Amino acid sequence: MISNKEFAAKVLEETSTCFERLNDLLLDAQEILSDQEFRELRIAVGKVLGEMYVEVERPIHKAHPNLEPEALRDG
């Protein structure tokens, strides 16, 4: 996907920030939204995070295995 390792690392930093911010948003939302609204938002955010992993992070990890967090590595 991205052949430049330094830029790939930057992309991963940004996606990590997105994950953290959206998770923080869900924590705030749980206190404010109705149960139904929170469930709908949680599902939508989950889809976004899943897509970001599948379409952005996983291809980078495949191209640059050393950038993949140890917790995600096989074996």
mmCIF file with all atom_site columns, N, CA and C in Angstrom:
data_model
loop_
_atom_site.group_PDB
_atom_site.id
_atom_site.type_symbol
_atom_site.label_atom_id
_atom_site.label_alt_id
_atom_site.label_comp_id
_atom_site.label_asym_id
_atom_site.label_entity_id
_atom_site.label_seq_id
_atom_site.pdbx_PDB_ins_code
_atom_site.Cartn_x
_atom_site.Cartn_y
_atom_site.Cartn_z
_atom_site.occupancy
_atom_site.B_iso_or_equiv
_atom_site.pdbx_formal_charge
_atom_site.auth_seq_id
_atom_site.auth_comp_id
_atom_site.auth_asym_id
_atom_site.auth_atom_id
_atom_site.pdbx_PDB_model_num
ATOM 1   N N  . MET A 1 1  ? 0.830   -1.196  0.000  1.00 0.00 ? 1  MET A N  1
ATOM 2   C CA . MET A 1 1  ? 0.000   0.000   0.000  1.00 0.00 ? 1  MET A CA 1
ATOM 3   C C  . MET A 1 1  ? 0.872   1.256   0.000  1.00 0.00 ? 1  MET A C  1
ATOM 4   N N  . ILE A 1 2  ? 1.704   1.385   1.033  1.00 0.00 ? 2  ILE A N  1
ATOM 5   C CA . ILE A 1 2  ? 2.600   2.539   1.157  1.00 0.00 ? 2  ILE A CA 1
ATOM 6   C C  . ILE A 1 2  ? 4.014   1.997   1.267  1.00 0.00 ? 2  ILE A C  1
ATOM 7   N N  . SER A 1 3  ? 4.818   2.264   0.256  1.00 0.00 ? 3  SER A N  1
ATOM 8   C CA . SER A 1 3  ? 6.161   1.705   0.238  1.00 0.00 ? 3  SER A CA 1
ATOM 9   C C  . SER A 1 3  ? 7.139   2.464   1.139  1.00 0.00 ? 3  SER A C  1
ATOM 10  N N  . ASN A 1 4  ? 6.876   3.742   1.369  1.00 0.00 ? 4  ASN A N  1
ATOM 11  C CA . ASN A 1 4  ? 7.766   4.552   2.196  1.00 0.00 ? 4  ASN A CA 1
ATOM 12  C C  . ASN A 1 4  ? 7.507   4.235   3.672  1.00 0.00 ? 4  ASN A C  1
ATOM 13  N N  . LYS A 1 5  ? 8.490   3.600   4.318  1.00 0.00 ? 5  LYS A N  1
ATOM 14  C CA . LYS A 1 5  ? 8.319   3.131   5.694  1.00 0.00 ? 5  LYS A CA 1
ATOM 15  C C  . LYS A 1 5  ? 8.056   4.277   6.668  1.00 0.00 ? 5  LYS A C  1
ATOM 16  N N  . GLU A 1 6  ? 8.738   5.380   6.508  1.00 0.00 ? 6  GLU A N  1
ATOM 17  C CA . GLU A 1 6  ? 8.559   6.506   7.421  1.00 0.00 ? 6  GLU A CA 1
ATOM 18  C C  . GLU A 1 6  ? 7.150   7.075   7.313  1.00 0.00 ? 6  GLU A C  1
ATOM 19  N N  . PHE A 1 7  ? 6.659   7.182   6.079  1.00 0.00 ? 7  PHE A N  1
ATOM 20  C CA . PHE A 1 7  ? 5.303   7.702   5.910  1.00 0.00 ? 7  PHE A CA 1
ATOM 21  C C  . PHE A 1 7  ? 4.278   6.689   6.409  1.00 0.00 ? 7  PHE A C  1
ATOM 22  N N  . ALA A 1 8  ? 4.536   5.409   6.184  1.00 0.00 ? 8  ALA A N  1
ATOM 23  C CA . ALA A 1 8  ? 3.642   4.357   6.680  1.00 0.00 ? 8  ALA A CA 1
ATOM 24  C C  . ALA A 1 8  ? 3.533   4.449   8.203  1.00 0.00 ? 8  ALA A C  1
ATOM 25  N N  . ALA A 1 9  ? 4.653   4.685   8.865  1.00 0.00 ? 9  ALA A N  1
ATOM 26  C CA . ALA A 1 9  ? 4.644   4.826   10.323 1.00 0.00 ? 9  ALA A CA 1
ATOM 27  C C  . ALA A 1 9  ? 3.816   6.036   10.741 1.00 0.00 ? 9  ALA A C  1
ATOM 28  N N  . LYS A 1 10 ? 3.924   7.114   9.989  1.00 0.00 ? 10 LYS A N  1
ATOM 29  C CA . LYS A 1 10 ? 3.127   8.317   10.279 1.00 0.00 ? 10 LYS A CA 1
ATOM 30  C C  . LYS A 1 10 ? 1.640   8.024   10.130 1.00 0.00 ? 10 LYS A C  1
ATOM 31  N N  . VAL A 1 11 ? 1.273   7.303   9.089  1.00 0.00 ? 11 VAL A N  1
ATOM 32  C CA . VAL A 1 11 ? -0.135  6.938   8.888  1.00 0.00 ? 11 VAL A CA 1
ATOM 33  C C  . VAL A 1 11 ? -0.631  6.115   10.072 1.00 0.00 ? 11 VAL A C  1
ATOM 34  N N  . LEU A 1 12 ? 0.188   5.157   10.520 1.00 0.00 ? 12 LEU A N  1
ATOM 35  C CA . LEU A 1 12 ? -0.203  4.336   11.669 1.00 0.00 ? 12 LEU A CA 1
ATOM 36  C C  . LEU A 1 12 ? -0.350  5.171   12.937 1.00 0.00 ? 12 LEU A C  1
ATOM 37  N N  . GLU A 1 13 ? 0.494   6.159   13.119 1.00 0.00 ? 13 GLU A N  1
ATOM 38  C CA . GLU A 1 13 ? 0.355   7.056   14.272 1.00 0.00 ? 13 GLU A CA 1
ATOM 39  C C  . GLU A 1 13 ? -0.978  7.782   14.227 1.00 0.00 ? 13 GLU A C  1
ATOM 40  N N  . GLU A 1 14 ? -1.337  8.253   13.030 1.00 0.00 ? 14 GLU A N  1
ATOM 41  C CA . GLU A 1 14 ? -2.592  8.986   12.873 1.00 0.00 ? 14 GLU A CA 1
ATOM 42  C C  . GLU A 1 14 ? -3.805  8.078   13.076 1.00 0.00 ? 14 GLU A C  1
ATOM 43  N N  . THR A 1 15 ? -3.751  6.855   12.563 1.00 0.00 ? 15 THR A N  1
ATOM 44  C CA . THR A 1 15 ? -4.881  5.949   12.766 1.00 0.00 ? 15 THR A CA 1
ATOM 45  C C  . THR A 1 15 ? -5.005  5.592   14.245 1.00 0.00 ? 15 THR A C  1
ATOM 46  N N  . SER A 1 16 ? -3.887  5.447   14.925 1.00 0.00 ? 16 SER A N  1
ATOM 47  C CA . SER A 1 16 ? -3.922  5.173   16.357 1.00 0.00 ? 16 SER A CA 1
ATOM 48  C C  . SER A 1 16 ? -4.601  6.317   17.109 1.00 0.00 ? 16 SER A C  1
ATOM 49  N N  . THR A 1 17 ? -4.277  7.538   16.722 1.00 0.00 ? 17 THR A N  1
ATOM 50  C CA . THR A 1 17 ? -4.911  8.707   17.329 1.00 0.00 ? 17 THR A CA 1
ATOM 51  C C  . THR A 1 17 ? -6.416  8.694   17.067 1.00 0.00 ? 17 THR A C  1
ATOM 52  N N  . CYS A 1 18 ? -6.810  8.331   15.864 1.00 0.00 ? 18 CYS A N  1
ATOM 53  C CA . CYS A 1 18 ? -8.238  8.240   15.533 1.00 0.00 ? 18 CYS A CA 1
ATOM 54  C C  . CYS A 1 18 ? -8.936  7.205   16.400 1.00 0.00 ? 18 CYS A C  1
ATOM 55  N N  . PHE A 1 19 ? -8.317  6.038   16.556 1.00 0.00 ? 19 PHE A N  1
ATOM 56  C CA . PHE A 1 19 ? -8.885  5.001   17.414 1.00 0.00 ? 19 PHE A CA 1
ATOM 57  C C  . PHE A 1 19 ? -9.100  5.545   18.823 1.00 0.00 ? 19 PHE A C  1
ATOM 58  N N  . GLU A 1 20 ? -8.070  6.172   19.372 1.00 0.00 ? 20 GLU A N  1
ATOM 59  C CA . GLU A 1 20 ? -8.146  6.695   20.738 1.00 0.00 ? 20 GLU A CA 1
ATOM 60  C C  . GLU A 1 20 ? -9.231  7.757   20.875 1.00 0.00 ? 20 GLU A C  1
ATOM 61  N N  . ARG A 1 21 ? -9.293  8.675   19.927 1.00 0.00 ? 21 ARG A N  1
ATOM 62  C CA . ARG A 1 21 ? -10.273 9.761   20.014 1.00 0.00 ? 21 ARG A CA 1
ATOM 63  C C  . ARG A 1 21 ? -11.695 9.248   19.886 1.00 0.00 ? 21 ARG A C  1
ATOM 64  N N  . LEU A 1 22 ? -11.911 8.289   18.989 1.00 0.00 ? 22 LEU A N  1
ATOM 65  C CA . LEU A 1 22 ? -13.258 7.741   18.841 1.00 0.00 ? 22 LEU A CA 1
ATOM 66  C C  . LEU A 1 22 ? -13.651 6.924   20.066 1.00 0.00 ? 22 LEU A C  1
ATOM 67  N N  . ASN A 1 23 ? -12.714 6.211   20.659 1.00 0.00 ? 23 ASN A N  1
ATOM 68  C CA . ASN A 1 23 ? -13.012 5.488   21.894 1.00 0.00 ? 23 ASN A CA 1
ATOM 69  C C  . ASN A 1 23 ? -13.343 6.458   23.031 1.00 0.00 ? 23 ASN A C  1
ATOM 70  N N  . ASP A 1 24 ? -12.605 7.548   23.134 1.00 0.00 ? 24 ASP A N  1
ATOM 71  C CA . ASP A 1 24 ? -12.901 8.570   24.137 1.00 0.00 ? 24 ASP A CA 1
ATOM 72  C C  . ASP A 1 24 ? -14.284 9.172   23.898 1.00 0.00 ? 24 ASP A C  1
ATOM 73  N N  . LEU A 1 25 ? -14.609 9.398   22.644 1.00 0.00 ? 25 LEU A N  1
ATOM 74  C CA . LEU A 1 25 ? -15.920 9.939   22.296 1.00 0.00 ? 25 LEU A CA 1
ATOM 75  C C  . LEU A 1 25 ? -17.029 9.000   22.768 1.00 0.00 ? 25 LEU A C  1
ATOM 76  N N  . LEU A 1 26 ? -16.821 7.699   22.588 1.00 0.00 ? 26 LEU A N  1
ATOM 77  C CA . LEU A 1 26 ? -17.824 6.733   23.041 1.00 0.00 ? 26 LEU A CA 1
ATOM 78  C C  . LEU A 1 26 ? -17.989 6.767   24.561 1.00 0.00 ? 26 LEU A C  1
ATOM 79  N N  . LEU A 1 27 ? -16.896 6.950   25.283 1.00 0.00 ? 27 LEU A N  1
ATOM 80  C CA . LEU A 1 27 ? -17.007 7.057   26.737 1.00 0.00 ? 27 LEU A CA 1
ATOM 81  C C  . LEU A 1 27 ? -17.851 8.257   27.135 1.00 0.00 ? 27 LEU A C  1
ATOM 82  N N  . ASP A 1 28 ? -17.643 9.385   26.462 1.00 0.00 ? 28 ASP A N  1
ATOM 83  C CA . ASP A 1 28 ? -18.457 10.578  26.718 1.00 0.00 ? 28 ASP A CA 1
ATOM 84  C C  . ASP A 1 28 ? -19.907 10.347  26.313 1.00 0.00 ? 28 ASP A C  1
ATOM 85  N N  . ALA A 1 29 ? -20.100 9.722   25.166 1.00 0.00 ? 29 ALA A N  1
ATOM 86  C CA . ALA A 1 29 ? -21.442 9.501   24.631 1.00 0.00 ? 29 ALA A CA 1
ATOM 87  C C  . ALA A 1 29 ? -22.267 8.633   25.561 1.00 0.00 ? 29 ALA A C  1
ATOM 88  N N  . GLN A 1 30 ? -21.634 7.671   26.211 1.00 0.00 ? 30 GLN A N  1
ATOM 89  C CA . GLN A 1 30 ? -22.354 6.760   27.091 1.00 0.00 ? 30 GLN A CA 1
ATOM 90  C C  . GLN A 1 30 ? -23.026 7.510   28.243 1.00 0.00 ? 30 GLN A C  1
ATOM 91  N N  . GLU A 1 31 ? -22.425 8.610   28.653 1.00 0.00 ? 31 GLU A N  1
ATOM 92  C CA . GLU A 1 31 ? -22.985 9.417   29.742 1.00 0.00 ? 31 GLU A CA 1
ATOM 93  C C  . GLU A 1 31 ? -24.094 10.353  29.283 1.00 0.00 ? 31 GLU A C  1
ATOM 94  N N  . ILE A 1 32 ? -24.140 10.655  27.990 1.00 0.00 ? 32 ILE A N  1
ATOM 95  C CA . ILE A 1 32 ? -25.034 11.693  27.481 1.00 0.00 ? 32 ILE A CA 1
ATOM 96  C C  . ILE A 1 32 ? -26.212 11.135  26.697 1.00 0.00 ? 32 ILE A C  1
ATOM 97  N N  . LEU A 1 33 ? -25.973 10.135  25.876 1.00 0.00 ? 33 LEU A N  1
ATOM 98  C CA . LEU A 1 33 ? -26.988 9.625   24.957 1.00 0.00 ? 33 LEU A CA 1
ATOM 99  C C  . LEU A 1 33 ? -27.894 8.597   25.615 1.00 0.00 ? 33 LEU A C  1
ATOM 100 N N  . SER A 1 34 ? -29.052 8.435   25.008 1.00 0.00 ? 34 SER A N  1
ATOM 101 C CA . SER A 1 34 ? -29.932 7.351   25.449 1.00 0.00 ? 34 SER A CA 1
ATOM 102 C C  . SER A 1 34 ? -29.260 6.020   25.117 1.00 0.00 ? 34 SER A C  1
ATOM 103 N N  . ASP A 1 35 ? -29.747 4.950   25.717 1.00 0.00 ? 35 ASP A N  1
ATOM 104 C CA . ASP A 1 35 ? -29.174 3.628   25.449 1.00 0.00 ? 35 ASP A CA 1
ATOM 105 C C  . ASP A 1 35 ? -29.228 3.304   23.957 1.00 0.00 ? 35 ASP A C  1
ATOM 106 N N  . GLN A 1 36 ? -30.349 3.606   23.325 1.00 0.00 ? 36 GLN A N  1
ATOM 107 C CA . GLN A 1 36 ? -30.512 3.311   21.895 1.00 0.00 ? 36 GLN A CA 1
ATOM 108 C C  . GLN A 1 36 ? -29.553 4.144   21.045 1.00 0.00 ? 36 GLN A C  1
ATOM 109 N N  . GLU A 1 37 ? -29.468 5.438   21.344 1.00 0.00 ? 37 GLU A N  1
ATOM 110 C CA . GLU A 1 37 ? -28.541 6.293   20.593 1.00 0.00 ? 37 GLU A CA 1
ATOM 111 C C  . GLU A 1 37 ? -27.101 5.828   20.774 1.00 0.00 ? 37 GLU A C  1
ATOM 112 N N  . PHE A 1 38 ? -26.747 5.481   21.997 1.00 0.00 ? 38 PHE A N  1
ATOM 113 C CA . PHE A 1 38 ? -25.385 5.023   22.260 1.00 0.00 ? 38 PHE A CA 1
ATOM 114 C C  . PHE A 1 38 ? -25.093 3.731   21.502 1.00 0.00 ? 38 PHE A C  1
ATOM 115 N N  . ARG A 1 39 ? -26.027 2.799   21.518 1.00 0.00 ? 39 ARG A N  1
ATOM 116 C CA . ARG A 1 39 ? -25.842 1.534   20.783 1.00 0.00 ? 39 ARG A CA 1
ATOM 117 C C  . ARG A 1 39 ? -25.619 1.800   19.304 1.00 0.00 ? 39 ARG A C  1
ATOM 118 N N  . GLU A 1 40 ? -26.438 2.692   18.730 1.00 0.00 ? 40 GLU A N  1
ATOM 119 C CA . GLU A 1 40 ? -26.304 3.015   17.301 1.00 0.00 ? 40 GLU A CA 1
ATOM 120 C C  . GLU A 1 40 ? -24.957 3.661   17.005 1.00 0.00 ? 40 GLU A C  1
ATOM 121 N N  . LEU A 1 41 ? -24.532 4.582   17.863 1.00 0.00 ? 41 LEU A N  1
ATOM 122 C CA . LEU A 1 41 ? -23.238 5.240   17.665 1.00 0.00 ? 41 LEU A CA 1
ATOM 123 C C  . LEU A 1 41 ? -22.101 4.235   17.818 1.00 0.00 ? 41 LEU A C  1
ATOM 124 N N  . ARG A 1 42 ? -22.193 3.371   18.826 1.00 0.00 ? 42 ARG A N  1
ATOM 125 C CA . ARG A 1 42 ? -21.153 2.371   19.062 1.00 0.00 ? 42 ARG A CA 1
ATOM 126 C C  . ARG A 1 42 ? -21.007 1.435   17.866 1.00 0.00 ? 42 ARG A C  1
ATOM 127 N N  . ILE A 1 43 ? -22.119 1.032   17.285 1.00 0.00 ? 43 ILE A N  1
ATOM 128 C CA . ILE A 1 43 ? -22.070 0.171   16.099 1.00 0.00 ? 43 ILE A CA 1
ATOM 129 C C  . ILE A 1 43 ? -21.432 0.914   14.933 1.00 0.00 ? 43 ILE A C  1
ATOM 130 N N  . ALA A 1 44 ? -21.833 2.156   14.723 1.00 0.00 ? 44 ALA A N  1
ATOM 131 C CA . ALA A 1 44 ? -21.279 2.945   13.618 1.00 0.00 ? 44 ALA A CA 1
ATOM 132 C C  . ALA A 1 44 ? -19.778 3.168   13.794 1.00 0.00 ? 44 ALA A C  1
ATOM 133 N N  . VAL A 1 45 ? -19.364 3.513   14.992 1.00 0.00 ? 45 VAL A N  1
ATOM 134 C CA . VAL A 1 45 ? -17.935 3.729   15.261 1.00 0.00 ? 45 VAL A CA 1
ATOM 135 C C  . VAL A 1 45 ? -17.166 2.426   15.086 1.00 0.00 ? 45 VAL A C  1
ATOM 136 N N  . GLY A 1 46 ? -17.748 1.338   15.530 1.00 0.00 ? 46 GLY A N  1
ATOM 137 C CA . GLY A 1 46 ? -17.106 0.037   15.353 1.00 0.00 ? 46 GLY A CA 1
ATOM 138 C C  . GLY A 1 46 ? -16.875 -0.287  13.890 1.00 0.00 ? 46 GLY A C  1
ATOM 139 N N  . LYS A 1 47 ? -17.842 0.044   13.052 1.00 0.00 ? 47 LYS A N  1
ATOM 140 C CA . LYS A 1 47 ? -17.689 -0.184  11.610 1.00 0.00 ? 47 LYS A CA 1
ATOM 141 C C  . LYS A 1 47 ? -16.563 0.673   11.047 1.00 0.00 ? 47 LYS A C  1
ATOM 142 N N  . VAL A 1 48 ? -16.504 1.922   11.466 1.00 0.00 ? 48 VAL A N  1
ATOM 143 C CA . VAL A 1 48 ? -15.451 2.825   10.995 1.00 0.00 ? 48 VAL A CA 1
ATOM 144 C C  . VAL A 1 48 ? -14.081 2.314   11.424 1.00 0.00 ? 48 VAL A C  1
ATOM 145 N N  . LEU A 1 49 ? -13.947 1.928   12.683 1.00 0.00 ? 49 LEU A N  1
ATOM 146 C CA . LEU A 1 49 ? -12.663 1.440   13.184 1.00 0.00 ? 49 LEU A CA 1
ATOM 147 C C  . LEU A 1 49 ? -12.258 0.142   12.495 1.00 0.00 ? 49 LEU A C  1
ATOM 148 N N  . GLY A 1 50 ? -13.217 -0.730  12.277 1.00 0.00 ? 50 GLY A N  1
ATOM 149 C CA . GLY A 1 50 ? -12.927 -1.981  11.582 1.00 0.00 ? 50 GLY A CA 1
ATOM 150 C C  . GLY A 1 50 ? -12.462 -1.737  10.158 1.00 0.00 ? 50 GLY A C  1
ATOM 151 N N  . GLU A 1 51 ? -13.137 -0.844  9.478  1.00 0.00 ? 51 GLU A N  1
ATOM 152 C CA . GLU A 1 51 ? -12.763 -0.514  8.096  1.00 0.00 ? 51 GLU A CA 1
ATOM 153 C C  . GLU A 1 51 ? -11.378 0.134   8.051  1.00 0.00 ? 51 GLU A C  1
ATOM 154 N N  . MET A 1 52 ? -11.092 1.003   9.017  1.00 0.00 ? 52 MET A N  1
ATOM 155 C CA . MET A 1 52 ? -9.786  1.657   9.056  1.00 0.00 ? 52 MET A CA 1
ATOM 156 C C  . MET A 1 52 ? -8.687  0.608   9.262  1.00 0.00 ? 52 MET A C  1
ATOM 157 N N  . TYR A 1 53 ? -8.953  -0.371  10.112 1.00 0.00 ? 53 TYR A N  1
ATOM 158 C CA . TYR A 1 53 ? -7.959  -1.417  10.315 1.00 0.00 ? 53 TYR A CA 1
ATOM 159 C C  . TYR A 1 53 ? -7.766  -2.244  9.045  1.00 0.00 ? 53 TYR A C  1
ATOM 160 N N  . VAL A 1 54 ? -8.869  -2.701  8.472  1.00 0.00 ? 54 VAL A N  1
ATOM 161 C CA . VAL A 1 54 ? -8.797  -3.589  7.304  1.00 0.00 ? 54 VAL A CA 1
ATOM 162 C C  . VAL A 1 54 ? -8.203  -2.891  6.083  1.00 0.00 ? 54 VAL A C  1
ATOM 163 N N  . GLU A 1 55 ? -8.610  -1.665  5.841  1.00 0.00 ? 55 GLU A N  1
ATOM 164 C CA . GLU A 1 55 ? -8.224  -0.978  4.609  1.00 0.00 ? 55 GLU A CA 1
ATOM 165 C C  . GLU A 1 55 ? -6.945  -0.153  4.714  1.00 0.00 ? 55 GLU A C  1
ATOM 166 N N  . VAL A 1 56 ? -6.548  0.215   5.928  1.00 0.00 ? 56 VAL A N  1
ATOM 167 C CA . VAL A 1 56 ? -5.365  1.069   6.077  1.00 0.00 ? 56 VAL A CA 1
ATOM 168 C C  . VAL A 1 56 ? -4.260  0.362   6.871  1.00 0.00 ? 56 VAL A C  1
ATOM 169 N N  . GLU A 1 57 ? -4.574  -0.034  8.089  1.00 0.00 ? 57 GLU A N  1
ATOM 170 C CA . GLU A 1 57 ? -3.518  -0.574  8.954  1.00 0.00 ? 57 GLU A CA 1
ATOM 171 C C  . GLU A 1 57 ? -3.014  -1.938  8.505  1.00 0.00 ? 57 GLU A C  1
ATOM 172 N N  . ARG A 1 58 ? -3.915  -2.861  8.240  1.00 0.00 ? 58 ARG A N  1
ATOM 173 C CA . ARG A 1 58 ? -3.476  -4.213  7.877  1.00 0.00 ? 58 ARG A CA 1
ATOM 174 C C  . ARG A 1 58 ? -2.594  -4.230  6.629  1.00 0.00 ? 58 ARG A C  1
ATOM 175 N N  . PRO A 1 59 ? -2.931  -3.492  5.560  1.00 0.00 ? 59 PRO A N  1
ATOM 176 C CA . PRO A 1 59 ? -2.019  -3.477  4.404  1.00 0.00 ? 59 PRO A CA 1
ATOM 177 C C  . PRO A 1 59 ? -0.638  -2.887  4.737  1.00 0.00 ? 59 PRO A C  1
ATOM 178 N N  . ILE A 1 60 ? -0.612  -1.909  5.623  1.00 0.00 ? 60 ILE A N  1
ATOM 179 C CA . ILE A 1 60 ? 0.684   -1.352  6.029  1.00 0.00 ? 60 ILE A CA 1
ATOM 180 C C  . ILE A 1 60 ? 1.474   -2.399  6.807  1.00 0.00 ? 60 ILE A C  1
ATOM 181 N N  . HIS A 1 61 ? 0.816   -3.094  7.708  1.00 0.00 ? 61 HIS A N  1
ATOM 182 C CA . HIS A 1 61 ? 1.500   -4.139  8.477  1.00 0.00 ? 61 HIS A CA 1
ATOM 183 C C  . HIS A 1 61 ? 2.024   -5.236  7.560  1.00 0.00 ? 61 HIS A C  1
ATOM 184 N N  . LYS A 1 62 ? 1.274   -5.544  6.520  1.00 0.00 ? 62 LYS A N  1
ATOM 185 C CA . LYS A 1 62 ? 1.720   -6.565  5.569  1.00 0.00 ? 62 LYS A CA 1
ATOM 186 C C  . LYS A 1 62 ? 2.966   -6.095  4.817  1.00 0.00 ? 62 LYS A C  1
ATOM 187 N N  . ALA A 1 63 ? 2.969   -4.829  4.414  1.00 0.00 ? 63 ALA A N  1
ATOM 188 C CA . ALA A 1 63 ? 4.110   -4.286  3.674  1.00 0.00 ? 63 ALA A CA 1
ATOM 189 C C  . ALA A 1 63 ? 5.308   -4.015  4.578  1.00 0.00 ? 63 ALA A C  1
ATOM 190 N N  . HIS A 1 64 ? 5.049   -3.717  5.835  1.00 0.00 ? 64 HIS A N  1
ATOM 191 C CA . HIS A 1 64 ? 6.103   -3.360  6.791  1.00 0.00 ? 64 HIS A CA 1
ATOM 192 C C  . HIS A 1 64 ? 5.860   -4.126  8.095  1.00 0.00 ? 64 HIS A C  1
ATOM 193 N N  . PRO A 1 65 ? 6.159   -5.422  8.113  1.00 0.00 ? 65 PRO A N  1
ATOM 194 C CA . PRO A 1 65 ? 5.866   -6.246  9.292  1.00 0.00 ? 65 PRO A CA 1
ATOM 195 C C  . PRO A 1 65 ? 6.462   -5.713  10.593 1.00 0.00 ? 65 PRO A C  1
ATOM 196 N N  . ASN A 1 66 ? 7.570   -5.032  10.496 1.00 0.00 ? 66 ASN A N  1
ATOM 197 C CA . ASN A 1 66 ? 8.199   -4.509  11.714 1.00 0.00 ? 66 ASN A CA 1
ATOM 198 C C  . ASN A 1 66 ? 7.400   -3.355  12.330 1.00 0.00 ? 66 ASN A C  1
ATOM 199 N N  . LEU A 1 67 ? 6.436   -2.792  11.603 1.00 0.00 ? 67 LEU A N  1
ATOM 200 C CA . LEU A 1 67 ? 5.589   -1.736  12.144 1.00 0.00 ? 67 LEU A CA 1
ATOM 201 C C  . LEU A 1 67 ? 4.338   -2.293  12.837 1.00 0.00 ? 67 LEU A C  1
ATOM 202 N N  . GLU A 1 68 ? 4.119   -3.576  12.667 1.00 0.00 ? 68 GLU A N  1
ATOM 203 C CA . GLU A 1 68 ? 2.942   -4.200  13.287 1.00 0.00 ? 68 GLU A CA 1
ATOM 204 C C  . GLU A 1 68 ? 3.196   -4.378  14.785 1.00 0.00 ? 68 GLU A C  1
ATOM 205 N N  . PRO A 1 69 ? 2.243   -3.958  15.615 1.00 0.00 ? 69 PRO A N  1
ATOM 206 C CA . PRO A 1 69 ? 2.422   -4.163  17.055 1.00 0.00 ? 69 PRO A CA 1
ATOM 207 C C  . PRO A 1 69 ? 2.572   -5.644  17.381 1.00 0.00 ? 69 PRO A C  1
ATOM 208 N N  . GLU A 1 70 ? 3.411   -5.932  18.334 1.00 0.00 ? 70 GLU A N  1
ATOM 209 C CA . GLU A 1 70 ? 3.681   -7.323  18.695 1.00 0.00 ? 70 GLU A CA 1
ATOM 210 C C  . GLU A 1 70 ? 2.399   -8.074  19.052 1.00 0.00 ? 70 GLU A C  1
ATOM 211 N N  . ALA A 1 71 ? 1.458   -7.395  19.684 1.00 0.00 ? 71 ALA A N  1
ATOM 212 C CA . ALA A 1 71 ? 0.205   -8.046  20.091 1.00 0.00 ? 71 ALA A CA 1
ATOM 213 C C  . ALA A 1 71 ? -0.605  -8.546  18.902 1.00 0.00 ? 71 ALA A C  1
ATOM 214 N N  . LEU A 1 72 ? -0.385  -7.983  17.718 1.00 0.00 ? 72 LEU A N  1
ATOM 215 C CA . LEU A 1 72 ? -1.126  -8.397  16.533 1.00 0.00 ? 72 LEU A CA 1
ATOM 216 C C  . LEU A 1 72 ? -0.402  -9.438  15.689 1.00 0.00 ? 72 LEU A C  1
ATOM 217 N N  . ARG A 1 73 ? 0.840   -9.702  16.036 1.00 0.00 ? 73 ARG A N  1
ATOM 218 C CA . ARG A 1 73 ? 1.643   -10.631 15.242 1.00 0.00 ? 73 ARG A CA 1
ATOM 219 C C  . ARG A 1 73 ? 1.230   -12.081 15.488 1.00 0.00 ? 73 ARG A C  1
ATOM 220 N N  . ASP A 1 74 ? 1.329   -12.882 14.435 1.00 0.00 ? 74 ASP A N  1
ATOM 221 C CA . ASP A 1 74 ? 1.048   -14.314 14.563 1.00 0.00 ? 74 ASP A CA 1
ATOM 222 C C  . ASP A 1 74 ? 2.172   -14.973 15.345 1.00 0.00 ? 74 ASP A C  1
ATOM 223 N N  . GLY A 1 75 ? 1.777   -15.941 16.136 1.00 0.00 ? 75 GLY A N  1
ATOM 224 C CA . GLY A 1 75 ? 2.748   -16.795 16.740 1.00 0.00 ? 75 GLY A CA 1
ATOM 225 C C  . GLY A 1 75 ? 3.294   -16.441 18.031 1.00 0.00 ? 75 GLY A C  1
#
